[in-house]
Amino acid sequence: MSVSRGHVELLQFVRDKTALIFTFAFPAMLLLLFGTIFGDDYTDSGVSASQIFTASMVAYGVLNTAFVTMGSGLALDREDGTLKRLRGTPMPVSAYLVGKALLVLVLSLAEAALLILMGVLVFDMPLPPADHWITFTWIFLLSVIACSLLGVAVSALVRNARNAGGILNVPVVALQFISGVFIQPMSQLPDWLITVASIFPVRWMAQGFRYVFLPASAESQELNGSWELGRVALVLGVWCVVGLVLCLMTFRWNNNEK
């Protein structure tokens, strides 16, 4: 039932050409802009700025796709009565949410593939060794799960689906600037902003993806001079749990529920 629902969600999304284009085009456009503007700059590690942006932007692609797609999709389904109608069917809420999660997983994979392909073809970013792809897999999955669950939780704050994009994109954009996606190295930021960024998952997502795609020499550019993969796993895992708890506390079938 969950797979069937996921198939329906994917078909509905693909048929919406506007959502399809902007979901994939915006992160790719930002990467092209940042990579082109700062592409010739090199860090002390000898890694080009465009390569650093590519690795970091994978985190933005996942957050934008999972968090915004899940949040706005739920808000729309709640407002137009889709959720209310589904409540009267044998489909459990878990099947509906898993179907949404499958949509987000497919879109996030496609977004990550597009950004990585751009990095390789446009900015000469080398593909990582085989063992790094194992690390990529668990970072990617934890990131998608955490961002999707948080999207479900935040959707409860959206009372009007037309405002969903504005509401959901505010934290997305803010976190990119303070989490080392748009600004590198993070040491340029005030200490209090670094502390705030370290609470949320985006900083650790970006740092993990930089480990995957950048050479070992780039490790010295990180805040603590280390990739801190153990902390990456811990923070993302904690946010998966936090997101699940928030979902259970806030999920509503319609806007009239308290």
PDB file of C-alpha atoms in Angstrom:
ATOM      1  CA  MET A   1       0.000   0.000   0.000  1.00  0.00           C
ATOM      2  CA  SER A   2       2.874   2.386   0.823  1.00  0.00           C
ATOM      3  CA  VAL A   3       4.612   1.648  -2.484  1.00  0.00           C
ATOM      4  CA  SER A   4       1.370   2.205  -4.393  1.00  0.00           C
ATOM      5  CA  ARG A   5       0.877   5.525  -2.640  1.00  0.00           C
ATOM      6  CA  GLY A   6       4.453   6.482  -3.447  1.00  0.00           C
ATOM      7  CA  HIS A   7       3.830   5.707  -7.115  1.00  0.00           C
ATOM      8  CA  VAL A   8       0.758   7.949  -7.094  1.00  0.00           C
ATOM      9  CA  GLU A   9       2.688  10.772  -5.398  1.00  0.00           C
ATOM     10  CA  LEU A  10       5.490  10.530  -7.956  1.00  0.00           C
ATOM     11  CA  LEU A  11       3.092  10.607 -10.911  1.00  0.00           C
ATOM     12  CA  GLN A  12       1.295  13.642  -9.497  1.00  0.00           C
ATOM     13  CA  PHE A  13       4.582  15.467  -8.983  1.00  0.00           C
ATOM     14  CA  VAL A  14       5.946  14.671 -12.445  1.00  0.00           C
ATOM     15  CA  ARG A  15       2.739  15.971 -14.036  1.00  0.00           C
ATOM     16  CA  ASP A  16       3.229  19.322 -12.307  1.00  0.00           C
ATOM     17  CA  LYS A  17       5.825  20.741 -14.689  1.00  0.00           C
ATOM     18  CA  THR A  18       6.274  23.974 -12.724  1.00  0.00           C
ATOM     19  CA  ALA A  19       7.081  22.192  -9.458  1.00  0.00           C
ATOM     20  CA  LEU A  20       9.315  19.734 -11.297  1.00  0.00           C
ATOM     21  CA  ILE A  21      11.383  22.448 -12.950  1.00  0.00           C
ATOM     22  CA  PHE A  22      11.777  24.706  -9.935  1.00  0.00           C
ATOM     23  CA  THR A  23      12.518  21.878  -7.488  1.00  0.00           C
ATOM     24  CA  PHE A  24      15.540  20.843  -9.530  1.00  0.00           C
ATOM     25  CA  ALA A  25      16.460  24.109 -11.235  1.00  0.00           C
ATOM     26  CA  PHE A  26      16.901  26.358  -8.209  1.00  0.00           C
ATOM     27  CA  PRO A  27      19.719  24.486  -6.378  1.00  0.00           C
ATOM     28  CA  ALA A  28      21.425  23.806  -9.714  1.00  0.00           C
ATOM     29  CA  MET A  29      21.192  27.486 -10.688  1.00  0.00           C
ATOM     30  CA  LEU A  30      22.692  28.565  -7.350  1.00  0.00           C
ATOM     31  CA  LEU A  31      25.535  26.099  -7.759  1.00  0.00           C
ATOM     32  CA  LEU A  32      26.233  27.390 -11.258  1.00  0.00           C
ATOM     33  CA  LEU A  33      26.245  31.005 -10.021  1.00  0.00           C
ATOM     34  CA  PHE A  34      28.400  30.461  -6.924  1.00  0.00           C
ATOM     35  CA  GLY A  35      30.693  28.027  -8.701  1.00  0.00           C
ATOM     36  CA  THR A  36      31.235  30.372 -11.632  1.00  0.00           C
ATOM     37  CA  ILE A  37      31.761  33.502  -9.512  1.00  0.00           C
ATOM     38  CA  PHE A  38      34.195  31.914  -7.052  1.00  0.00           C
ATOM     39  CA  GLY A  39      35.411  29.000  -9.165  1.00  0.00           C
ATOM     40  CA  ASP A  40      38.953  30.296  -9.681  1.00  0.00           C
ATOM     41  CA  ASP A  41      39.552  30.875  -5.969  1.00  0.00           C
ATOM     42  CA  TYR A  42      41.571  28.225  -4.182  1.00  0.00           C
ATOM     43  CA  THR A  43      41.801  27.498  -0.475  1.00  0.00           C
ATOM     44  CA  ASP A  44      45.006  26.760   1.396  1.00  0.00           C
ATOM     45  CA  SER A  45      44.266  23.067   0.832  1.00  0.00           C
ATOM     46  CA  GLY A  46      44.461  23.521  -2.932  1.00  0.00           C
ATOM     47  CA  VAL A  47      40.767  22.758  -3.461  1.00  0.00           C
ATOM     48  CA  SER A  48      38.836  25.149  -5.689  1.00  0.00           C
ATOM     49  CA  ALA A  49      35.899  27.092  -4.301  1.00  0.00           C
ATOM     50  CA  SER A  50      33.621  25.617  -6.976  1.00  0.00           C
ATOM     51  CA  GLN A  51      34.386  22.104  -5.762  1.00  0.00           C
ATOM     52  CA  ILE A  52      33.674  23.091  -2.164  1.00  0.00           C
ATOM     53  CA  PHE A  53      30.384  24.682  -3.211  1.00  0.00           C
ATOM     54  CA  THR A  54      29.403  21.564  -5.148  1.00  0.00           C
ATOM     55  CA  ALA A  55      29.982  19.265  -2.183  1.00  0.00           C
ATOM     56  CA  SER A  56      28.192  21.631   0.208  1.00  0.00           C
ATOM     57  CA  MET A  57      25.291  22.265  -2.160  1.00  0.00           C
ATOM     58  CA  VAL A  58      24.346  18.588  -2.070  1.00  0.00           C
ATOM     59  CA  ALA A  59      23.172  19.292   1.491  1.00  0.00           C
ATOM     60  CA  TYR A  60      21.118  22.233   0.240  1.00  0.00           C
ATOM     61  CA  GLY A  61      19.606  20.087  -2.495  1.00  0.00           C
ATOM     62  CA  VAL A  62      18.518  17.446   0.015  1.00  0.00           C
ATOM     63  CA  LEU A  63      17.117  20.006   2.460  1.00  0.00           C
ATOM     64  CA  ASN A  64      15.284  21.953  -0.231  1.00  0.00           C
ATOM     65  CA  THR A  65      13.821  18.824  -1.799  1.00  0.00           C
ATOM     66  CA  ALA A  66      12.931  16.860   1.341  1.00  0.00           C
ATOM     67  CA  PHE A  67      11.882  19.604   3.757  1.00  0.00           C
ATOM     68  CA  VAL A  68      10.054  21.915   1.352  1.00  0.00           C
ATOM     69  CA  THR A  69       8.491  19.196  -0.813  1.00  0.00           C
ATOM     70  CA  MET A  70       7.230  17.252   2.186  1.00  0.00           C
ATOM     71  CA  GLY A  71       6.007  20.317   4.061  1.00  0.00           C
ATOM     72  CA  SER A  72       4.273  22.017   1.153  1.00  0.00           C
ATOM     73  CA  GLY A  73       2.809  18.744  -0.122  1.00  0.00           C
ATOM     74  CA  LEU A  74       1.241  17.949   3.242  1.00  0.00           C
ATOM     75  CA  ALA A  75      -0.074  21.488   3.628  1.00  0.00           C
ATOM     76  CA  LEU A  76      -1.739  21.302   0.196  1.00  0.00           C
ATOM     77  CA  ASP A  77      -3.223  17.842   0.823  1.00  0.00           C
ATOM     78  CA  ARG A  78      -4.572  19.051   4.145  1.00  0.00           C
ATOM     79  CA  GLU A  79      -6.138  22.185   2.651  1.00  0.00           C
ATOM     80  CA  ASP A  80      -7.738  20.629  -0.420  1.00  0.00           C
ATOM     81  CA  GLY A  81      -9.274  17.796   1.587  1.00  0.00           C
ATOM     82  CA  THR A  82      -7.064  14.970   0.291  1.00  0.00           C
ATOM     83  CA  LEU A  83      -6.025  13.982   3.802  1.00  0.00           C
ATOM     84  CA  LYS A  84      -9.589  14.153   5.062  1.00  0.00           C
ATOM     85  CA  ARG A  85     -10.761  11.850   2.270  1.00  0.00           C
ATOM     86  CA  LEU A  86      -7.913   9.422   2.868  1.00  0.00           C
ATOM     87  CA  ARG A  87      -8.867   9.271   6.531  1.00  0.00           C
ATOM     88  CA  GLY A  88     -12.119   7.606   5.505  1.00  0.00           C
ATOM     89  CA  THR A  89     -10.311   4.892   3.540  1.00  0.00           C
ATOM     90  CA  PRO A  90      -8.498   1.770   4.809  1.00  0.00           C
ATOM     91  CA  MET A  91      -5.166   3.490   4.149  1.00  0.00           C
ATOM     92  CA  PRO A  92      -3.332   4.092   7.453  1.00  0.00           C
ATOM     93  CA  VAL A  93      -1.508   7.359   8.009  1.00  0.00           C
ATOM     94  CA  SER A  94       1.782   5.441   8.006  1.00  0.00           C
ATOM     95  CA  ALA A  95       1.175   4.278   4.407  1.00  0.00           C
ATOM     96  CA  TYR A  96       0.417   7.840   3.307  1.00  0.00           C
ATOM     97  CA  LEU A  97       3.534   9.228   4.972  1.00  0.00           C
ATOM     98  CA  VAL A  98       5.740   6.424   3.636  1.00  0.00           C
ATOM     99  CA  GLY A  99       4.367   7.157   0.169  1.00  0.00           C
ATOM    100  CA  LYS A 100       5.351  10.798   0.599  1.00  0.00           C
ATOM    101  CA  ALA A 101       8.750   9.683   1.889  1.00  0.00           C
ATOM    102  CA  LEU A 102       9.312   7.543  -1.209  1.00  0.00           C
ATOM    103  CA  LEU A 103       8.562  10.574  -3.380  1.00  0.00           C
ATOM    104  CA  VAL A 104      11.033  12.663  -1.418  1.00  0.00           C
ATOM    105  CA  LEU A 105      13.686   9.935  -1.582  1.00  0.00           C
ATOM    106  CA  VAL A 106      13.439   9.662  -5.373  1.00  0.00           C
ATOM    107  CA  LEU A 107      13.490  13.447  -5.823  1.00  0.00           C
ATOM    108  CA  SER A 108      16.436  13.845  -3.426  1.00  0.00           C
ATOM    109  CA  LEU A 109      18.430  11.187  -5.276  1.00  0.00           C
ATOM    110  CA  ALA A 110      17.722  12.911  -8.582  1.00  0.00           C
ATOM    111  CA  GLU A 111      18.662  16.321  -7.140  1.00  0.00           C
ATOM    112  CA  ALA A 112      21.912  15.008  -5.652  1.00  0.00           C
ATOM    113  CA  ALA A 113      22.786  13.280  -8.929  1.00  0.00           C
ATOM    114  CA  LEU A 114      22.191  16.506 -10.881  1.00  0.00           C
ATOM    115  CA  LEU A 115      24.383  18.581  -8.550  1.00  0.00           C
ATOM    116  CA  ILE A 116      27.164  15.983  -8.528  1.00  0.00           C
ATOM    117  CA  LEU A 117      27.013  15.721 -12.335  1.00  0.00           C
ATOM    118  CA  MET A 118      27.306  19.501 -12.605  1.00  0.00           C
ATOM    119  CA  GLY A 119      30.279  19.482 -10.262  1.00  0.00           C
ATOM    120  CA  VAL A 120      32.053  16.808 -12.296  1.00  0.00           C
ATOM    121  CA  LEU A 121      31.308  18.193 -15.767  1.00  0.00           C
ATOM    122  CA  VAL A 122      31.410  21.943 -15.114  1.00  0.00           C
ATOM    123  CA  PHE A 123      33.805  22.354 -12.180  1.00  0.00           C
ATOM    124  CA  ASP A 124      36.118  19.334 -12.610  1.00  0.00           C
ATOM    125  CA  MET A 125      35.230  17.834  -9.252  1.00  0.00           C
ATOM    126  CA  PRO A 126      36.678  14.297  -9.126  1.00  0.00           C
ATOM    127  CA  LEU A 127      34.393  11.454  -8.141  1.00  0.00           C
ATOM    128  CA  PRO A 128      35.208  10.021  -4.696  1.00  0.00           C
ATOM    129  CA  PRO A 129      36.709   6.578  -4.061  1.00  0.00           C
ATOM    130  CA  ALA A 130      34.402   3.593  -3.557  1.00  0.00           C
ATOM    131  CA  ASP A 131      34.546   3.579   0.256  1.00  0.00           C
ATOM    132  CA  HIS A 132      33.377   7.210   0.370  1.00  0.00           C
ATOM    133  CA  TRP A 133      30.166   6.211  -1.388  1.00  0.00           C
ATOM    134  CA  ILE A 134      29.308   4.059   1.633  1.00  0.00           C
ATOM    135  CA  THR A 135      29.631   7.152   3.810  1.00  0.00           C
ATOM    136  CA  PHE A 136      27.590   9.114   1.283  1.00  0.00           C
ATOM    137  CA  THR A 137      24.793   6.539   1.545  1.00  0.00           C
ATOM    138  CA  TRP A 138      24.288   6.768   5.306  1.00  0.00           C
ATOM    139  CA  ILE A 139      24.693  10.555   5.401  1.00  0.00           C
ATOM    140  CA  PHE A 140      22.214  10.899   2.537  1.00  0.00           C
ATOM    141  CA  LEU A 141      19.626   8.581   4.091  1.00  0.00           C
ATOM    142  CA  LEU A 142      19.840  10.172   7.544  1.00  0.00           C
ATOM    143  CA  SER A 143      19.603  13.619   5.952  1.00  0.00           C
ATOM    144  CA  VAL A 144      16.525  12.723   3.891  1.00  0.00           C
ATOM    145  CA  ILE A 145      14.798  11.120   6.883  1.00  0.00           C
ATOM    146  CA  ALA A 146      15.527  14.026   9.232  1.00  0.00           C
ATOM    147  CA  CYS A 147      14.517  16.724   6.714  1.00  0.00           C
ATOM    148  CA  SER A 148      11.365  14.860   5.654  1.00  0.00           C
ATOM    149  CA  LEU A 149      10.194  14.366   9.248  1.00  0.00           C
ATOM    150  CA  LEU A 150      10.856  18.016  10.041  1.00  0.00           C
ATOM    151  CA  GLY A 151       8.911  18.978   6.916  1.00  0.00           C
ATOM    152  CA  VAL A 152       5.941  16.955   8.180  1.00  0.00           C
ATOM    153  CA  ALA A 153       6.141  18.643  11.576  1.00  0.00           C
ATOM    154  CA  VAL A 154       6.488  22.195  10.236  1.00  0.00           C
ATOM    155  CA  SER A 155       3.587  21.659   7.816  1.00  0.00           C
ATOM    156  CA  ALA A 156       1.289  21.881  10.847  1.00  0.00           C
ATOM    157  CA  LEU A 157       2.170  25.595  11.057  1.00  0.00           C
ATOM    158  CA  VAL A 158       1.015  26.237   7.480  1.00  0.00           C
ATOM    159  CA  ARG A 159      -2.636  27.264   7.529  1.00  0.00           C
ATOM    160  CA  ASN A 160      -2.754  28.355   3.900  1.00  0.00           C
ATOM    161  CA  ALA A 161      -1.046  26.219   1.263  1.00  0.00           C
ATOM    162  CA  ARG A 162      -0.380  29.306  -0.887  1.00  0.00           C
ATOM    163  CA  ASN A 163       1.951  30.571   1.852  1.00  0.00           C
ATOM    164  CA  ALA A 164       3.743  27.253   2.283  1.00  0.00           C
ATOM    165  CA  GLY A 165       6.695  28.146   0.059  1.00  0.00           C
ATOM    166  CA  GLY A 166       7.395  31.396   1.901  1.00  0.00           C
ATOM    167  CA  ILE A 167       7.085  29.858   5.360  1.00  0.00           C
ATOM    168  CA  LEU A 168       9.177  26.785   4.599  1.00  0.00           C
ATOM    169  CA  ASN A 169      11.909  28.581   2.655  1.00  0.00           C
ATOM    170  CA  VAL A 170      12.708  31.042   5.456  1.00  0.00           C
ATOM    171  CA  PRO A 171      14.521  28.472   7.645  1.00  0.00           C
ATOM    172  CA  VAL A 172      15.978  26.793   4.561  1.00  0.00           C
ATOM    173  CA  VAL A 173      17.672  29.956   3.273  1.00  0.00           C
ATOM    174  CA  ALA A 174      18.770  31.126   6.717  1.00  0.00           C
ATOM    175  CA  LEU A 175      20.390  27.800   7.560  1.00  0.00           C
ATOM    176  CA  GLN A 176      22.331  27.727   4.278  1.00  0.00           C
ATOM    177  CA  PHE A 177      24.109  30.968   5.130  1.00  0.00           C
ATOM    178  CA  ILE A 178      25.071  29.986   8.670  1.00  0.00           C
ATOM    179  CA  SER A 179      25.790  26.279   8.062  1.00  0.00           C
ATOM    180  CA  GLY A 180      28.757  26.456   5.704  1.00  0.00           C
ATOM    181  CA  VAL A 181      26.860  25.955   2.439  1.00  0.00           C
ATOM    182  CA  PHE A 182      27.014  29.462   0.987  1.00  0.00           C
ATOM    183  CA  ILE A 183      29.855  30.766   3.180  1.00  0.00           C
ATOM    184  CA  GLN A 184      33.145  28.920   3.434  1.00  0.00           C
ATOM    185  CA  PRO A 185      35.106  28.532   5.601  1.00  0.00           C
ATOM    186  CA  MET A 186      32.627  28.788   8.476  1.00  0.00           C
ATOM    187  CA  SER A 187      35.280  30.441  10.621  1.00  0.00           C
ATOM    188  CA  GLN A 188      34.293  33.717   8.911  1.00  0.00           C
ATOM    189  CA  LEU A 189      31.020  33.659  10.844  1.00  0.00           C
ATOM    190  CA  PRO A 190      30.549  35.085  14.366  1.00  0.00           C
ATOM    191  CA  ASP A 191      30.926  32.494  17.115  1.00  0.00           C
ATOM    192  CA  TRP A 192      27.290  32.758  18.166  1.00  0.00           C
ATOM    193  CA  LEU A 193      26.085  31.995  14.630  1.00  0.00           C
ATOM    194  CA  ILE A 194      28.371  28.970  14.493  1.00  0.00           C
ATOM    195  CA  THR A 195      26.882  27.783  17.781  1.00  0.00           C
ATOM    196  CA  VAL A 196      23.348  28.186  16.428  1.00  0.00           C
ATOM    197  CA  ALA A 197      24.234  26.400  13.169  1.00  0.00           C
ATOM    198  CA  SER A 198      25.775  23.507  15.077  1.00  0.00           C
ATOM    199  CA  ILE A 199      22.426  22.761  16.718  1.00  0.00           C
ATOM    200  CA  PHE A 200      20.705  22.087  13.407  1.00  0.00           C
ATOM    201  CA  PRO A 201      21.426  19.254  10.972  1.00  0.00           C
ATOM    202  CA  VAL A 202      22.384  21.292   7.886  1.00  0.00           C
ATOM    203  CA  ARG A 203      25.893  22.132   9.075  1.00  0.00           C
ATOM    204  CA  TRP A 204      26.616  18.446   9.640  1.00  0.00           C
ATOM    205  CA  MET A 205      25.018  17.392   6.375  1.00  0.00           C
ATOM    206  CA  ALA A 206      27.244  19.795   4.448  1.00  0.00           C
ATOM    207  CA  GLN A 207      30.334  18.774   6.396  1.00  0.00           C
ATOM    208  CA  GLY A 208      29.636  15.100   5.774  1.00  0.00           C
ATOM    209  CA  PHE A 209      29.170  15.609   2.047  1.00  0.00           C
ATOM    210  CA  ARG A 210      32.391  17.625   1.890  1.00  0.00           C
ATOM    211  CA  TYR A 211      34.186  14.608   3.366  1.00  0.00           C
ATOM    212  CA  VAL A 212      32.723  12.431   0.640  1.00  0.00           C
ATOM    213  CA  PHE A 213      33.645  14.598  -2.343  1.00  0.00           C
ATOM    214  CA  LEU A 214      36.702  16.603  -1.301  1.00  0.00           C
ATOM    215  CA  PRO A 215      40.291  15.374  -0.893  1.00  0.00           C
ATOM    216  CA  ALA A 216      41.782  14.739   2.541  1.00  0.00           C
ATOM    217  CA  SER A 217      43.707  18.029   2.337  1.00  0.00           C
ATOM    218  CA  ALA A 218      40.406  19.933   2.648  1.00  0.00           C
ATOM    219  CA  GLU A 219      39.860  18.567   6.162  1.00  0.00           C
ATOM    220  CA  SER A 220      42.035  21.346   7.592  1.00  0.00           C
ATOM    221  CA  GLN A 221      39.478  23.920   6.395  1.00  0.00           C
ATOM    222  CA  GLU A 222      36.758  22.573   8.701  1.00  0.00           C
ATOM    223  CA  LEU A 223      36.096  24.381  11.974  1.00  0.00           C
ATOM    224  CA  ASN A 224      37.772  21.815  14.190  1.00  0.00           C
ATOM    225  CA  GLY A 225      40.256  20.671  11.571  1.00  0.00           C
ATOM    226  CA  SER A 226      38.405  17.360  11.327  1.00  0.00           C
ATOM    227  CA  TRP A 227      35.525  15.832   9.379  1.00  0.00           C
ATOM    228  CA  GLU A 228      33.959  14.657  12.674  1.00  0.00           C
ATOM    229  CA  LEU A 229      31.956  11.886  11.023  1.00  0.00           C
ATOM    230  CA  GLY A 230      30.975  10.456  14.399  1.00  0.00           C
ATOM    231  CA  ARG A 231      29.353  13.753  15.353  1.00  0.00           C
ATOM    232  CA  VAL A 232      27.726  13.991  11.919  1.00  0.00           C
ATOM    233  CA  ALA A 233      26.056  10.617  12.497  1.00  0.00           C
ATOM    234  CA  LEU A 234      25.074  11.520  16.059  1.00  0.00           C
ATOM    235  CA  VAL A 235      23.487  14.889  15.209  1.00  0.00           C
ATOM    236  CA  LEU A 236      21.608  13.558  12.178  1.00  0.00           C
ATOM    237  CA  GLY A 237      20.405  10.555  14.166  1.00  0.00           C
ATOM    238  CA  VAL A 238      19.165  12.778  16.993  1.00  0.00           C
ATOM    239  CA  TRP A 239      17.278  14.978  14.519  1.00  0.00           C
ATOM    240  CA  CYS A 240      15.624  11.896  13.019  1.00  0.00           C
ATOM    241  CA  VAL A 241      14.301  11.052  16.483  1.00  0.00           C
ATOM    242  CA  VAL A 242      13.323  14.668  17.214  1.00  0.00           C
ATOM    243  CA  GLY A 243      11.556  14.899  13.856  1.00  0.00           C
ATOM    244  CA  LEU A 244       9.606  11.700  14.523  1.00  0.00           C
ATOM    245  CA  VAL A 245       8.496  12.909  17.948  1.00  0.00           C
ATOM    246  CA  LEU A 246       7.399  16.263  16.497  1.00  0.00           C
ATOM    247  CA  CYS A 247       5.449  14.485  13.751  1.00  0.00           C
ATOM    248  CA  LEU A 248       3.582  12.364  16.283  1.00  0.00           C
ATOM    249  CA  MET A 249       2.784  15.460  18.324  1.00  0.00           C
ATOM    250  CA  THR A 250       1.708  17.782  15.518  1.00  0.00           C
ATOM    251  CA  PHE A 251       0.226  15.700  12.680  1.00  0.00           C
ATOM    252  CA  ARG A 252      -3.311  16.801  11.752  1.00  0.00           C
ATOM    253  CA  TRP A 253      -5.719  15.419   9.128  1.00  0.00           C
ATOM    254  CA  ASN A 254      -7.285  18.838   8.510  1.00  0.00           C
ATOM    255  CA  ASN A 255      -6.804  22.486   9.487  1.00  0.00           C
ATOM    256  CA  ASN A 256      -9.705  22.411  11.931  1.00  0.00           C
ATOM    257  CA  GLU A 257      -8.065  19.916  14.260  1.00  0.00           C
ATOM    258  CA  LYS A 258      -6.416  21.265  17.400  1.00  0.00           C
TER     259      LYS A 258
END
